């Protein structure tokens, strides 16, 4: 099923909002994983996690964005760590 043009525009706007929220979080918060305390050395997409999922009414406000290391972020999504996943934050 194809999405309408308006639907894609809303998604694009949401993604832009998320990117800005991530930038603000990275620039204003301690660069440590909020779950395990590991130091985060580089901003990557897997460092940012929505506490409340968009599908459950979550938004891109700072209070809903968590800074996590890759392993903790994967764990929040039910992905068990494996040796290949033991990457640096």
Coordinates of C-alpha atoms in Angstrom, one line a residue:
X1 CA 0.0 0.0 0.0
X2 CA 1.4 3.4 -1.0
X3 CA 1.3 6.3 1.4
X4 CA -0.1 9.5 0.3
X5 CA 2.0 12.6 -0.3
X6 CA 0.7 14.2 2.9
X7 CA 1.7 11.1 4.9
X8 CA 5.3 11.3 3.5
X9 CA 5.5 15.0 4.3
X10 CA 4.4 14.4 7.9
X11 CA 7.0 11.6 8.2
X12 CA 9.7 13.9 6.8
X13 CA 8.8 16.6 9.2
X14 CA 8.8 14.2 12.1
X15 CA 12.3 12.9 11.1
X16 CA 13.6 16.5 10.9
X17 CA 12.2 17.2 14.3
X18 CA 13.8 14.0 15.7
X19 CA 17.2 14.9 14.2
X20 CA 17.0 18.4 15.8
X21 CA 16.0 16.8 19.2
X22 CA 19.0 14.4 18.9
X23 CA 21.3 17.4 18.2
X24 CA 20.1 19.3 21.2
X25 CA 20.3 16.2 23.5
X26 CA 23.9 15.5 22.3
X27 CA 25.0 19.1 22.8
X28 CA 23.3 19.7 26.2
X29 CA 23.6 16.5 28.1
X30 CA 26.4 14.5 29.6
X31 CA 27.6 12.1 27.0
X32 CA 27.1 8.9 28.9
X33 CA 24.6 6.0 28.5
X34 CA 21.6 6.7 30.8
X35 CA 21.4 2.9 31.6
X36 CA 24.9 1.6 32.0
X37 CA 27.0 4.8 32.3
X38 CA 29.3 4.0 29.4
X39 CA 30.9 7.1 27.9
X40 CA 29.5 8.0 24.4
X41 CA 32.3 9.3 22.1
X42 CA 30.4 10.0 18.9
X43 CA 26.8 10.9 18.1
X44 CA 25.3 8.0 16.1
X45 CA 21.6 7.2 15.5
X46 CA 21.7 4.3 17.8
X47 CA 22.6 6.6 20.7
X48 CA 19.1 8.2 20.7
X49 CA 16.0 6.3 22.0
X50 CA 12.4 7.4 22.4
X51 CA 11.3 6.5 26.0
X52 CA 7.7 6.4 24.8
X53 CA 7.4 5.0 21.2
X54 CA 5.8 7.2 18.6
X55 CA 3.2 4.5 18.0
X56 CA 2.3 4.8 21.7
X57 CA 1.9 8.6 21.6
X58 CA 5.6 9.5 22.1
X59 CA 7.1 12.7 20.7
X60 CA 10.4 14.3 20.0
X61 CA 10.5 16.5 23.1
X62 CA 13.7 16.3 25.2
X63 CA 12.0 14.5 28.1
X64 CA 11.2 11.6 25.7
X65 CA 14.7 11.3 24.2
X66 CA 17.2 9.0 26.0
X67 CA 21.0 8.8 25.3
X68 CA 22.0 5.2 25.2
X69 CA 25.0 3.2 24.1
X70 CA 24.4 0.8 21.2
X71 CA 24.1 -2.3 23.4
X72 CA 21.6 -0.7 25.8
X73 CA 19.6 0.7 22.9
X74 CA 19.4 -2.7 21.3
X75 CA 18.4 -4.2 24.6
X76 CA 15.5 -1.7 24.8
X77 CA 14.3 -3.1 21.5
X78 CA 14.7 -6.7 22.7
X79 CA 17.8 -7.4 20.7
X80 CA 20.2 -9.6 22.7
X81 CA 23.9 -8.6 22.5
X82 CA 26.1 -10.9 20.5
X83 CA 29.9 -10.6 19.9
X84 CA 29.2 -8.8 16.6
X85 CA 27.1 -6.2 18.6
X86 CA 29.9 -5.4 21.1
X87 CA 30.7 -2.2 19.3
X88 CA 31.9 1.0 20.8
X89 CA 29.4 3.7 21.5

